[in-house]
Short mmCIF file of C-alpha atoms in Angstrom, two decimals:
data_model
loop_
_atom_site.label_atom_id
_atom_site.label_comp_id
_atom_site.label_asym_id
_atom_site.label_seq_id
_atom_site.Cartn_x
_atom_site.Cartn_y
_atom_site.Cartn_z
CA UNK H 1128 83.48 98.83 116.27
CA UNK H 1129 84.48 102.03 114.16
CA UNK H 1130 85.15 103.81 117.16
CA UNK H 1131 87.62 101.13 118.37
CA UNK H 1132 89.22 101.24 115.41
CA UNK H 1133 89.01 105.08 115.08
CA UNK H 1134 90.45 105.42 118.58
CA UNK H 1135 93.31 102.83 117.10
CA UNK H 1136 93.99 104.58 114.05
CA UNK H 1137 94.03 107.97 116.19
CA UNK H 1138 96.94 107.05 118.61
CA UNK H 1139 99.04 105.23 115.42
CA UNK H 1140 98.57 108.41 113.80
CA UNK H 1141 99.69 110.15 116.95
CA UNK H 1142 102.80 108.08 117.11
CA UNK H 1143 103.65 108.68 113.94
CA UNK H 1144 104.26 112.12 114.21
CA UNK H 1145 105.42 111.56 117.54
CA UNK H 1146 107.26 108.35 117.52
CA UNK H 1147 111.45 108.45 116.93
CA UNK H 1148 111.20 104.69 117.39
CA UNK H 1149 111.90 104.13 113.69
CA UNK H 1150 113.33 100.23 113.49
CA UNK H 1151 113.79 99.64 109.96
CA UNK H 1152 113.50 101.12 106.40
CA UNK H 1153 112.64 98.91 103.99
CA UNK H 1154 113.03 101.11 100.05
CA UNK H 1155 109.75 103.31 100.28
CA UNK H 1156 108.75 102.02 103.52
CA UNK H 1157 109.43 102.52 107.31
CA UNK H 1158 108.72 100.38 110.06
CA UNK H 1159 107.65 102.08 113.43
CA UNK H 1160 107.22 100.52 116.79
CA UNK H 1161 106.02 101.45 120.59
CA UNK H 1162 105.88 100.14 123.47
CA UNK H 1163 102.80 100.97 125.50
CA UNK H 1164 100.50 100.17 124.14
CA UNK H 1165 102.98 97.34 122.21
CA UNK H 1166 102.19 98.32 118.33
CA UNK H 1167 104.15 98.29 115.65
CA UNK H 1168 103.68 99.39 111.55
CA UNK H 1169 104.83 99.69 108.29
CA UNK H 1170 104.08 103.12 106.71
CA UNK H 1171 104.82 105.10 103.70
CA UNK H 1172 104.50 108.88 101.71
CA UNK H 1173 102.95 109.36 98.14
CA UNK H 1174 105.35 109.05 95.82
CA UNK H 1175 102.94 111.21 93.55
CA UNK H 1176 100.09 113.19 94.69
CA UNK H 1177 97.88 115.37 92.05
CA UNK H 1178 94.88 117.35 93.25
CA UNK H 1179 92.01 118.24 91.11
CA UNK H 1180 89.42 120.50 91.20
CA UNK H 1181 86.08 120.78 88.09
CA UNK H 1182 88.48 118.97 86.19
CA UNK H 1183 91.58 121.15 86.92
CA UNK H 1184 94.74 120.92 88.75
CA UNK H 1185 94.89 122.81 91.76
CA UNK H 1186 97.74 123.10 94.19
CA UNK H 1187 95.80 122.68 97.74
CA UNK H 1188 97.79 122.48 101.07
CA UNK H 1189 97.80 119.01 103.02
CA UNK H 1190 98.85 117.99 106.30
CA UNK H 1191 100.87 114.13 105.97
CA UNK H 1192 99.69 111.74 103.57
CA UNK H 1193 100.39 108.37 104.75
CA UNK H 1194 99.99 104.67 104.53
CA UNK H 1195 100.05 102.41 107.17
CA UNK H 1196 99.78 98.44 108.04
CA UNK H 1197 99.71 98.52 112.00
CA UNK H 1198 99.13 95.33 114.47
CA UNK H 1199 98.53 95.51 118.29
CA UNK H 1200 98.63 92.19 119.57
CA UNK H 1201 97.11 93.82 123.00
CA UNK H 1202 93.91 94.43 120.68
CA UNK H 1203 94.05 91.42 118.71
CA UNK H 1204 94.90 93.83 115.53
CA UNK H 1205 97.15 92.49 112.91
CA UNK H 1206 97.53 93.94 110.09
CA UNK H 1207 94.94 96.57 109.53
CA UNK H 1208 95.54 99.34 106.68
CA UNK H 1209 94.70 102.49 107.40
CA UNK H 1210 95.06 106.14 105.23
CA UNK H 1211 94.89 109.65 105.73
CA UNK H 1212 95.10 112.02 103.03
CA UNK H 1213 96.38 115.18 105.51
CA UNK H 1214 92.53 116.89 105.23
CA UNK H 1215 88.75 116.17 106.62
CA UNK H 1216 87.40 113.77 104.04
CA UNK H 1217 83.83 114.43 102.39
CA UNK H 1218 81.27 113.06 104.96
CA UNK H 1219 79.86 109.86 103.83
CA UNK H 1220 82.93 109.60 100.99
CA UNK H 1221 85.27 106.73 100.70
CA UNK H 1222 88.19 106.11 99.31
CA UNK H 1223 88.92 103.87 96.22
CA UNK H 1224 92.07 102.10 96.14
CA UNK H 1225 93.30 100.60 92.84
CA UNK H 1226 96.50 98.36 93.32
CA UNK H 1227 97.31 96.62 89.58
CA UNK H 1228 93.91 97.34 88.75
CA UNK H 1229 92.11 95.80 91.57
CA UNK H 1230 89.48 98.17 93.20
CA UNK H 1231 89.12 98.15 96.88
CA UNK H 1232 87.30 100.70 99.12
CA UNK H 1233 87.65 102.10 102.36
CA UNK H 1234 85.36 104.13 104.84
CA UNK H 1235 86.13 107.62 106.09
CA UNK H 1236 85.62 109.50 109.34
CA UNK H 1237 87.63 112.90 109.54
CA UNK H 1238 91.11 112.61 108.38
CA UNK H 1239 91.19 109.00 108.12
CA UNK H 1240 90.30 105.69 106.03
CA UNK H 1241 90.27 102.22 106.34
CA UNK H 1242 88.46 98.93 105.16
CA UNK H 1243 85.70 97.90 106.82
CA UNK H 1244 86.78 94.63 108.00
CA UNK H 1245 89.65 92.41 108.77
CA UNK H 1246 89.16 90.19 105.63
CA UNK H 1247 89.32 93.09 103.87
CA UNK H 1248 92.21 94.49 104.87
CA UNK H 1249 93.91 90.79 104.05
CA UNK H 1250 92.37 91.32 100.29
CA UNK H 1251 94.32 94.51 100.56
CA UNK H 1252 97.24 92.93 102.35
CA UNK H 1253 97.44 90.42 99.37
CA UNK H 1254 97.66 93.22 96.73
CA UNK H 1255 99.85 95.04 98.20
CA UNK H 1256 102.11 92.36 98.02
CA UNK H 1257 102.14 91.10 94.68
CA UNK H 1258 101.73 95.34 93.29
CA UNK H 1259 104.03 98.29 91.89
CA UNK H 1260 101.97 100.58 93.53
CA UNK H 1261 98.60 101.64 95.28
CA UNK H 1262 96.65 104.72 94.05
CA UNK H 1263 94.30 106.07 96.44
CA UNK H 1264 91.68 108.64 95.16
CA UNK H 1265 89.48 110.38 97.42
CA UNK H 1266 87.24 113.67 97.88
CA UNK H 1267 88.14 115.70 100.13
CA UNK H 1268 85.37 118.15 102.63
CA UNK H 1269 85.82 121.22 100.13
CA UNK H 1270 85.36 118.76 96.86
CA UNK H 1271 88.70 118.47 96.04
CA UNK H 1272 89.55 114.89 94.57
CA UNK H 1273 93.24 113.99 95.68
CA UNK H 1274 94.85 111.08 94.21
CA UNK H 1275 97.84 109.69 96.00
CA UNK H 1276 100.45 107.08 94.64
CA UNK H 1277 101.96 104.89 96.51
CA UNK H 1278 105.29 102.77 96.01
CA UNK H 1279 104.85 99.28 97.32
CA UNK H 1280 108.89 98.45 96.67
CA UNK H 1281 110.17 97.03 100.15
CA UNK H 1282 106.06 96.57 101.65
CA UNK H 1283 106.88 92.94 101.48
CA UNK H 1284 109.63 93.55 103.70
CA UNK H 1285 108.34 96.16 105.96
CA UNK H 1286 105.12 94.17 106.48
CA UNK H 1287 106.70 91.10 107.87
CA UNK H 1288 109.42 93.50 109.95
CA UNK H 1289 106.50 95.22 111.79
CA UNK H 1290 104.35 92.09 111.97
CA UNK H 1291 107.46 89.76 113.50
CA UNK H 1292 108.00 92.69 115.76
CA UNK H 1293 104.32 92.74 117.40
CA UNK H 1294 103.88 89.00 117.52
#
């Protein structure tokens, strides 16, 4: 099952750096969609990202930092959040997500994270609806702790967009 899902969040990332098929922009958030495979998400940028390191600030280089809600229909995926920070995370590390104070987590392989299941990527779903923002923290291979805010203005929006687009 990770694999799937790894091999899912691989080609969204992959057409996110590659896809001009931008639909809609919805405040902080963008909705994407392709056709083959048919998948469509909403993604978004940090709108704050501080990096620490024993305690101490450090400026560290990143590739993107984004994230996504995607569905596939073709592989019965809808709505699955998924993260990557722009490094390798820690092996074995996850990342905590705190939206208004609710604490979710998410599993890591390489650059990327996401929930272990599809009820709990609803959970998330469902905070990141009612939220002001999503702050992702997470170690990084080299033991730097990155912690990533997220905007969720317009994720209301851009959720149903990409969702009425992949139905």
């Amino acid at each position: 099952m990770a694999g799937a899902l790894l091999a899912m969040v691989a080609s969204g990332a992959t057409a996110q750096e590659e896809s001009t098929n931008q639909v809609a922009a919805k405040t902080a958030w963008s909705v994407f969609e392709d056709a083959d495979p048919k998948e469509c998400w909403a993604v978004s940028s940090p709108t704050e990202t501080v990096n620490t390191k024993d305690g101490r600030v450090v400026a560290v280089r990143r590739g993107d930092i984004l994230l996504m809600t995607f569905f596939r229909p073709g592989a019965g995926v809808q709505g699955q959040i998924t993260f990557t920070g722009g490094y390798p995370f820690a092996g074995g590390s996850t990342v905590n997500i705190n939206i208004g104070g609710s604490e979710f987590e998410m599993f890591t392989e390489g650059e990327w994270a996401w929930p272990a299941s599809a009820a709990d990527d609803a959970k998330i779903i469902a905070a990141m609806k009612r939220g002001a923002d999503a702050v992702l923290t997470a170690r990084s291979s080299r033991g730097t702790i990155t912690k990533d805010t997220f905007s969720l203005l317009g994720y209301t929006a851009a959720l149903e967009e990409a969702e009425n687009r992949c139905k």
